[in-house]
Amino acid sequence: MKLSELRNGETAVIVRLSGHGGFRKRIMEMGFIRGEKVKSVLDSPMHDPVKYHVMGYDVLLRRSEAAMIEVLPEEEAKKELTPAPTFTSMSICETCSGNSCASCTLKKISTRRNNVINVALVGNPNSGKTSIFNALANQNEHVGNYSGVTVDAKVGSFNYKGYRINLTDLPGTYSIAAYSPEEIYVRRHLFEQMPDIIINSVVASNLERNLYLTTELIDMNLRTVVALNMYDELLASGAEIDYEHLGAMMGIPMIPTVAKNSKGLDKLLDTIIDLFEGNNKTIRHIHINYGNIIEEQLAPLSAELHKADDLPQQFPVRYWALKLLEGDKEVVNQLNRCMELPRWQHIAHNNSKKVQSQIGVDVETAISGAKYGFINGALQETYKPGNKDTQKKTRRIDRLVANRWLGFPLFILVMWVMFSSVFMLGAYPQEWIEMLFGWIGEEAAAAIPAGAMQDLIVNGIISGVGSVAVFIPQILILYLFISLMEDSGYMARAAFIMDRLMHKMGLHGKSFIPMLMGFGCNVPAIMATRTIESHSSRLITILVTPFMSCSARLPVMVLFAGAFFPDHAAIVLVGLYLLGIAVAIITARLLRLTKFPKDETPFVMELPPYRLPTLSATLRHMWDKCAQYVKKIGTVILLSTVVIWFLSYYPRPEERTENRVQSTENRVQRTENREQSTEYRVQRTENREQSDGINESSFIAMIGHAVEPVLEPLGQNWRSSIALITSIPAKELVVSTLGVLYSSDSDESIQQDLQHSGDFTPRSAAAFLVFILLFFPCIATISAIADETGSKRWALFSIAYNTAVAWIAGFAVYTIWGLF
């Protein structure tokens, strides 16, 4: 709890001190030291400040200052009287030698609580920040070689030398201004969560740009350690850097690291502990000199802020004054409770005008220039450039893959290779999974007496879940290609290639990254739009991303393409993905021409150097996505399959039980005479209502027949209508629904059922594929749209618009196909 929450008369032990360095030093000089007992004595008549008793005398603290001190109430501490496994150094009590008295026991408990260090990871995109997170916290967060992979804070915890370290991976950002959503997110996290230590990940071979973010952390006066990541690339270039001298000049310790093979990370953790315990000699607060003109206007504003009793203590006074001088709107929101804020804004506005009139540029530009001047000056003394061209390979590859004429055809070729591999390489393990579920179904049918339970297990759960599980190999192959494109740096080139097309649709190349990510899953793709600075461009990108065919739709496409277009399956898949992109482009253009004004935002995006993806990172990404897919099979799909079975099984005619017995005999006969499968399927179709077929009086048939007139113009009957309705929670449910409706136990049997049932033709199958591509996004995607736009109105718009577009496109395909 916070010291400000302690009631009068209550005693607690100080656990940790937050806030900027100057504040912590002043508080410690007043006696507020970790492990010391403090008592709340008396509130002032206005409840602020509060009198506290610490180290034998009384001290007055404002509540805003007391909120920066974390304490452990004495009553709560007494519940934790078990000995602490590890303690940091402390003074020895003369009475009991630090072992038995109540005061020493409380100090030990406080020390154990204090062994928790909260660390935040900040850095530029592509600085290896998430690689450090994965290496330290042993997490499975994906590392992508382009901007916008980390779109939310990821948290991991681990133990090191008796300390519990909570590590938070924040979104990649080039600065901590209020320009983009991720910049605002990072600043708010530092302000609200007040981490004990900051790890600032920088690219060692590109210090000039990366250290700009470091200068902002210097202004904030937060305890920071710089991880000079990818240090091997700096050495490979022949460059040299005196990082100890550079760290001493900037007042921040700097540690060389190579996160991909964990080099330097132990030293990084040791430095974090030293900083936390106050034992690092490098750390000191410096003031970056912004030039006489800015400093002259900054000084009176800082003096006014120093007089305030209600100024937040998270950051120093100089930082707040700088941001007010820049006109930072986010800082104004953070200071809105300060009584003197309007007067400060007035002073800042007048002083800012004076700076601009004397320098000729706005304050923000002048401050940025001064920061880069500070960085260049520091590097002049500590950095010696290399004589090896490390970008030569990247430039050579870019001449090919980013070529004006070859770039787009190569992108199409990459997509074709990806989907061809999905079919060809995924076919072999898919057969093994089919055989496994077929054997499980046969064994279950033989072991369970005929009746509702057998039908639920065999024709419901095993058929439904098995029909989706067989696509795990295809999902793994799809994510293998996506992971390779992301990790290698090709994904950023794809955005560069598509910039002109994105520009014509009212967006820019950075919007293409979330759209490409949508091929994997629409939810993280929508979250990735946070990296887009323009509000209207971001909103349009969110609304068009669901048209990207996610991996959940892949099983449906593979099923129908294999059943009705076996000789051209890869081409059909590529065509569907291109159709989704085309519809997204048209939609974006319509939104730009109607709802949103023209918004020309500059296309500023880093093209990182090509890097060879590591085997461990690629396999980890594939495994993580496979685990998510299996989890969905075991939860949403399993539950939905049981519901679908129930709706298809009840109400049932009296003769249904006898027919189910016959159905089981047919299943055994099918296993023994698989070479006569085609004849069996034809016979099964003729007798569908007498055996495995769905009874026309069932609940699901009633629903299907009610919806059928809406989809009949697209060539769909009640069975396909039901499959489309059940796809609303998750698109994979189309396959499991068809598995239940046709009582199939593998992908192969569903394909044969579809081919011989008469329910589908290539014409209606094409319309079905187009509809499922563009139809109502899944529930998770709708929720993401509502969260990211901050409005349920846009989520409802996506539901209505996508469904209408799907119907029109499906109807067009069915009608045009019929003409030819």
mmCIF file with all atom_site columns, N, CA and C in Angstrom, residues 30-69:
data_model
loop_
_atom_site.group_PDB
_atom_site.id
_atom_site.type_symbol
_atom_site.label_atom_id
_atom_site.label_alt_id
_atom_site.label_comp_id
_atom_site.label_asym_id
_atom_site.label_entity_id
_atom_site.label_seq_id
_atom_site.pdbx_PDB_ins_code
_atom_site.Cartn_x
_atom_site.Cartn_y
_atom_site.Cartn_z
_atom_site.occupancy
_atom_site.B_iso_or_equiv
_atom_site.pdbx_formal_charge
_atom_site.auth_seq_id
_atom_site.auth_comp_id
_atom_site.auth_asym_id
_atom_site.auth_atom_id
_atom_site.pdbx_PDB_model_num
ATOM 1   N N  . MET A 1 30 ? 15.482 12.716 4.505  1.00 0.00 ? 30 MET A N  1
ATOM 2   C CA . MET A 1 30 ? 14.537 13.019 5.578  1.00 0.00 ? 30 MET A CA 1
ATOM 3   C C  . MET A 1 30 ? 14.304 11.810 6.479  1.00 0.00 ? 30 MET A C  1
ATOM 4   N N  . GLY A 1 31 ? 14.912 10.643 6.163  1.00 0.00 ? 31 GLY A N  1
ATOM 5   C CA . GLY A 1 31 ? 14.783 9.465  7.006  1.00 0.00 ? 31 GLY A CA 1
ATOM 6   C C  . GLY A 1 31 ? 13.910 8.358  6.459  1.00 0.00 ? 31 GLY A C  1
ATOM 7   N N  . PHE A 1 32 ? 13.319 8.565  5.299  1.00 0.00 ? 32 PHE A N  1
ATOM 8   C CA . PHE A 1 32 ? 12.450 7.532  4.722  1.00 0.00 ? 32 PHE A CA 1
ATOM 9   C C  . PHE A 1 32 ? 13.322 6.543  3.932  1.00 0.00 ? 32 PHE A C  1
ATOM 10  N N  . ILE A 1 33 ? 13.824 5.549  4.664  1.00 0.00 ? 33 ILE A N  1
ATOM 11  C CA . ILE A 1 33 ? 14.743 4.565  4.104  1.00 0.00 ? 33 ILE A CA 1
ATOM 12  C C  . ILE A 1 33 ? 14.079 3.194  4.162  1.00 0.00 ? 33 ILE A C  1
ATOM 13  N N  . ARG A 1 34 ? 14.341 2.370  3.163  1.00 0.00 ? 34 ARG A N  1
ATOM 14  C CA . ARG A 1 34 ? 13.748 1.032  3.126  1.00 0.00 ? 34 ARG A CA 1
ATOM 15  C C  . ARG A 1 34 ? 14.072 0.263  4.401  1.00 0.00 ? 34 ARG A C  1
ATOM 16  N N  . GLY A 1 35 ? 13.061 -0.365 4.953  1.00 0.00 ? 35 GLY A N  1
ATOM 17  C CA . GLY A 1 35 ? 13.218 -1.152 6.173  1.00 0.00 ? 35 GLY A CA 1
ATOM 18  C C  . GLY A 1 35 ? 12.920 -0.396 7.449  1.00 0.00 ? 35 GLY A C  1
ATOM 19  N N  . GLU A 1 36 ? 12.820 0.954  7.374  1.00 0.00 ? 36 GLU A N  1
ATOM 20  C CA . GLU A 1 36 ? 12.529 1.753  8.562  1.00 0.00 ? 36 GLU A CA 1
ATOM 21  C C  . GLU A 1 36 ? 11.030 1.765  8.862  1.00 0.00 ? 36 GLU A C  1
ATOM 22  N N  . LYS A 1 37 ? 10.715 1.854  10.157 1.00 0.00 ? 37 LYS A N  1
ATOM 23  C CA . LYS A 1 37 ? 9.314  1.963  10.565 1.00 0.00 ? 37 LYS A CA 1
ATOM 24  C C  . LYS A 1 37 ? 8.868  3.413  10.471 1.00 0.00 ? 37 LYS A C  1
ATOM 25  N N  . VAL A 1 38 ? 7.615  3.599  10.030 1.00 0.00 ? 38 VAL A N  1
ATOM 26  C CA . VAL A 1 38 ? 7.057  4.938  9.937  1.00 0.00 ? 38 VAL A CA 1
ATOM 27  C C  . VAL A 1 38 ? 5.640  4.889  10.492 1.00 0.00 ? 38 VAL A C  1
ATOM 28  N N  . LYS A 1 39 ? 5.258  5.948  11.192 1.00 0.00 ? 39 LYS A N  1
ATOM 29  C CA . LYS A 1 39 ? 3.931  6.012  11.802 1.00 0.00 ? 39 LYS A CA 1
ATOM 30  C C  . LYS A 1 39 ? 3.216  7.266  11.348 1.00 0.00 ? 39 LYS A C  1
ATOM 31  N N  . SER A 1 40 ? 1.934  7.104  10.964 1.00 0.00 ? 40 SER A N  1
ATOM 32  C CA . SER A 1 40 ? 1.107  8.255  10.612 1.00 0.00 ? 40 SER A CA 1
ATOM 33  C C  . SER A 1 40 ? 0.583  8.872  11.904 1.00 0.00 ? 40 SER A C  1
ATOM 34  N N  . VAL A 1 41 ? 0.963  10.129 12.150 1.00 0.00 ? 41 VAL A N  1
ATOM 35  C CA . VAL A 1 41 ? 0.660  10.763 13.438 1.00 0.00 ? 41 VAL A CA 1
ATOM 36  C C  . VAL A 1 41 ? -0.586 11.629 13.375 1.00 0.00 ? 41 VAL A C  1
ATOM 37  N N  . LEU A 1 42 ? -0.643 12.554 12.385 1.00 0.00 ? 42 LEU A N  1
ATOM 38  C CA . LEU A 1 42 ? -1.711 13.546 12.413 1.00 0.00 ? 42 LEU A CA 1
ATOM 39  C C  . LEU A 1 42 ? -1.934 14.129 11.022 1.00 0.00 ? 42 LEU A C  1
ATOM 40  N N  . ASP A 1 43 ? -3.241 14.289 10.678 1.00 0.00 ? 43 ASP A N  1
ATOM 41  C CA . ASP A 1 43 ? -3.603 15.012 9.466  1.00 0.00 ? 43 ASP A CA 1
ATOM 42  C C  . ASP A 1 43 ? -3.698 16.493 9.777  1.00 0.00 ? 43 ASP A C  1
ATOM 43  N N  . SER A 1 44 ? -3.386 17.328 8.808  1.00 0.00 ? 44 SER A N  1
ATOM 44  C CA . SER A 1 44 ? -3.620 18.761 8.958  1.00 0.00 ? 44 SER A CA 1
ATOM 45  C C  . SER A 1 44 ? -5.114 19.025 8.820  1.00 0.00 ? 44 SER A C  1
ATOM 46  N N  . PRO A 1 45 ? -5.591 20.192 9.217  1.00 0.00 ? 45 PRO A N  1
ATOM 47  C CA . PRO A 1 45 ? -7.032 20.484 9.109  1.00 0.00 ? 45 PRO A CA 1
ATOM 48  C C  . PRO A 1 45 ? -7.582 20.288 7.698  1.00 0.00 ? 45 PRO A C  1
ATOM 49  N N  . MET A 1 46 ? -6.758 20.528 6.678  1.00 0.00 ? 46 MET A N  1
ATOM 50  C CA . MET A 1 46 ? -7.204 20.356 5.279  1.00 0.00 ? 46 MET A CA 1
ATOM 51  C C  . MET A 1 46 ? -6.816 18.985 4.732  1.00 0.00 ? 46 MET A C  1
ATOM 52  N N  . HIS A 1 47 ? -6.365 18.087 5.654  1.00 0.00 ? 47 HIS A N  1
ATOM 53  C CA . HIS A 1 47 ? -5.973 16.724 5.292  1.00 0.00 ? 47 HIS A CA 1
ATOM 54  C C  . HIS A 1 47 ? -4.729 16.669 4.406  1.00 0.00 ? 47 HIS A C  1
ATOM 55  N N  . ASP A 1 48 ? -4.009 17.739 4.325  1.00 0.00 ? 48 ASP A N  1
ATOM 56  C CA . ASP A 1 48 ? -2.784 17.764 3.548  1.00 0.00 ? 48 ASP A CA 1
ATOM 57  C C  . ASP A 1 48 ? -1.980 18.985 3.978  1.00 0.00 ? 48 ASP A C  1
ATOM 58  N N  . PRO A 1 49 ? -0.743 18.856 4.472  1.00 0.00 ? 49 PRO A N  1
ATOM 59  C CA . PRO A 1 49 ? 0.064  17.632 4.523  1.00 0.00 ? 49 PRO A CA 1
ATOM 60  C C  . PRO A 1 49 ? -0.284 16.754 5.724  1.00 0.00 ? 49 PRO A C  1
ATOM 61  N N  . VAL A 1 50 ? 0.503  15.678 5.882  1.00 0.00 ? 50 VAL A N  1
ATOM 62  C CA . VAL A 1 50 ? 0.306  14.723 6.970  1.00 0.00 ? 50 VAL A CA 1
ATOM 63  C C  . VAL A 1 50 ? 1.615  14.631 7.758  1.00 0.00 ? 50 VAL A C  1
ATOM 64  N N  . LYS A 1 51 ? 1.482  14.538 9.097  1.00 0.00 ? 51 LYS A N  1
ATOM 65  C CA . LYS A 1 51 ? 2.668  14.404 9.946  1.00 0.00 ? 51 LYS A CA 1
ATOM 66  C C  . LYS A 1 51 ? 2.975  12.927 10.166 1.00 0.00 ? 51 LYS A C  1
ATOM 67  N N  . TYR A 1 52 ? 4.224  12.542 9.885  1.00 0.00 ? 52 TYR A N  1
ATOM 68  C CA . TYR A 1 52 ? 4.676  11.164 10.082 1.00 0.00 ? 52 TYR A CA 1
ATOM 69  C C  . TYR A 1 52 ? 5.840  11.151 11.063 1.00 0.00 ? 52 TYR A C  1
ATOM 70  N N  . HIS A 1 53 ? 5.954  10.055 11.790 1.00 0.00 ? 53 HIS A N  1
ATOM 71  C CA . HIS A 1 53 ? 7.054  9.877  12.736 1.00 0.00 ? 53 HIS A CA 1
ATOM 72  C C  . HIS A 1 53 ? 7.992  8.813  12.165 1.00 0.00 ? 53 HIS A C  1
ATOM 73  N N  . VAL A 1 54 ? 9.264  9.192  11.922 1.00 0.00 ? 54 VAL A N  1
ATOM 74  C CA . VAL A 1 54 ? 10.240 8.269  11.348 1.00 0.00 ? 54 VAL A CA 1
ATOM 75  C C  . VAL A 1 54 ? 11.610 8.581  11.930 1.00 0.00 ? 54 VAL A C  1
ATOM 76  N N  . MET A 1 55 ? 12.350 7.550  12.304 1.00 0.00 ? 55 MET A N  1
ATOM 77  C CA . MET A 1 55 ? 13.717 7.669  12.834 1.00 0.00 ? 55 MET A CA 1
ATOM 78  C C  . MET A 1 55 ? 13.794 8.646  14.017 1.00 0.00 ? 55 MET A C  1
ATOM 79  N N  . GLY A 1 56 ? 12.741 8.674  14.851 1.00 0.00 ? 56 GLY A N  1
ATOM 80  C CA . GLY A 1 56 ? 12.785 9.428  16.093 1.00 0.00 ? 56 GLY A CA 1
ATOM 81  C C  . GLY A 1 56 ? 12.315 10.859 16.021 1.00 0.00 ? 56 GLY A C  1
ATOM 82  N N  . TYR A 1 57 ? 11.882 11.330 14.843 1.00 0.00 ? 57 TYR A N  1
ATOM 83  C CA . TYR A 1 57 ? 11.365 12.706 14.803 1.00 0.00 ? 57 TYR A CA 1
ATOM 84  C C  . TYR A 1 57 ? 10.219 12.789 13.806 1.00 0.00 ? 57 TYR A C  1
ATOM 85  N N  . ASP A 1 58 ? 9.495  13.920 13.875 1.00 0.00 ? 58 ASP A N  1
ATOM 86  C CA . ASP A 1 58 ? 8.301  14.109 13.056 1.00 0.00 ? 58 ASP A CA 1
ATOM 87  C C  . ASP A 1 58 ? 8.644  14.844 11.758 1.00 0.00 ? 58 ASP A C  1
ATOM 88  N N  . VAL A 1 59 ? 7.971  14.397 10.689 1.00 0.00 ? 59 VAL A N  1
ATOM 89  C CA . VAL A 1 59 ? 8.200  14.972 9.364  1.00 0.00 ? 59 VAL A CA 1
ATOM 90  C C  . VAL A 1 59 ? 6.848  15.233 8.726  1.00 0.00 ? 59 VAL A C  1
ATOM 91  N N  . LEU A 1 60 ? 6.725  16.364 8.032  1.00 0.00 ? 60 LEU A N  1
ATOM 92  C CA . LEU A 1 60 ? 5.515  16.669 7.276  1.00 0.00 ? 60 LEU A CA 1
ATOM 93  C C  . LEU A 1 60 ? 5.727  16.299 5.810  1.00 0.00 ? 60 LEU A C  1
ATOM 94  N N  . LEU A 1 61 ? 4.759  15.551 5.258  1.00 0.00 ? 61 LEU A N  1
ATOM 95  C CA . LEU A 1 61 ? 4.793  15.179 3.837  1.00 0.00 ? 61 LEU A CA 1
ATOM 96  C C  . LEU A 1 61 ? 3.445  15.497 3.206  1.00 0.00 ? 61 LEU A C  1
ATOM 97  N N  . ARG A 1 62 ? 3.473  16.023 2.007  1.00 0.00 ? 62 ARG A N  1
ATOM 98  C CA . ARG A 1 62 ? 2.225  16.155 1.256  1.00 0.00 ? 62 ARG A CA 1
ATOM 99  C C  . ARG A 1 62 ? 1.774  14.772 0.806  1.00 0.00 ? 62 ARG A C  1
ATOM 100 N N  . ARG A 1 63 ? 0.479  14.640 0.638  1.00 0.00 ? 63 ARG A N  1
ATOM 101 C CA . ARG A 1 63 ? -0.058 13.330 0.251  1.00 0.00 ? 63 ARG A CA 1
ATOM 102 C C  . ARG A 1 63 ? 0.481  12.883 -1.116 1.00 0.00 ? 63 ARG A C  1
ATOM 103 N N  . SER A 1 64 ? 0.698  13.828 -2.025 1.00 0.00 ? 64 SER A N  1
ATOM 104 C CA . SER A 1 64 ? 1.253  13.472 -3.327 1.00 0.00 ? 64 SER A CA 1
ATOM 105 C C  . SER A 1 64 ? 2.650  12.887 -3.184 1.00 0.00 ? 64 SER A C  1
ATOM 106 N N  . GLU A 1 65 ? 3.411  13.350 -2.169 1.00 0.00 ? 65 GLU A N  1
ATOM 107 C CA . GLU A 1 65 ? 4.740  12.808 -1.925 1.00 0.00 ? 65 GLU A CA 1
ATOM 108 C C  . GLU A 1 65 ? 4.643  11.455 -1.217 1.00 0.00 ? 65 GLU A C  1
ATOM 109 N N  . ALA A 1 66 ? 3.724  11.359 -0.258 1.00 0.00 ? 66 ALA A N  1
ATOM 110 C CA . ALA A 1 66 ? 3.554  10.102 0.470  1.00 0.00 ? 66 ALA A CA 1
ATOM 111 C C  . ALA A 1 66 ? 3.083  8.982  -0.452 1.00 0.00 ? 66 ALA A C  1
ATOM 112 N N  . ALA A 1 67 ? 2.398  9.359  -1.539 1.00 0.00 ? 67 ALA A N  1
ATOM 113 C CA . ALA A 1 67 ? 1.923  8.341  -2.498 1.00 0.00 ? 67 ALA A CA 1
ATOM 114 C C  . ALA A 1 67 ? 3.075  7.694  -3.248 1.00 0.00 ? 67 ALA A C  1
ATOM 115 N N  . MET A 1 68 ? 4.268  8.300  -3.202 1.00 0.00 ? 68 MET A N  1
ATOM 116 C CA . MET A 1 68 ? 5.443  7.745  -3.871 1.00 0.00 ? 68 MET A CA 1
ATOM 117 C C  . MET A 1 68 ? 6.192  6.742  -2.986 1.00 0.00 ? 68 MET A C  1
ATOM 118 N N  . ILE A 1 69 ? 5.711  6.530  -1.768 1.00 0.00 ? 69 ILE A N  1
ATOM 119 C CA . ILE A 1 69 ? 6.389  5.632  -0.827 1.00 0.00 ? 69 ILE A CA 1
ATOM 120 C C  . ILE A 1 69 ? 5.505  4.414  -0.574 1.00 0.00 ? 69 ILE A C  1
#
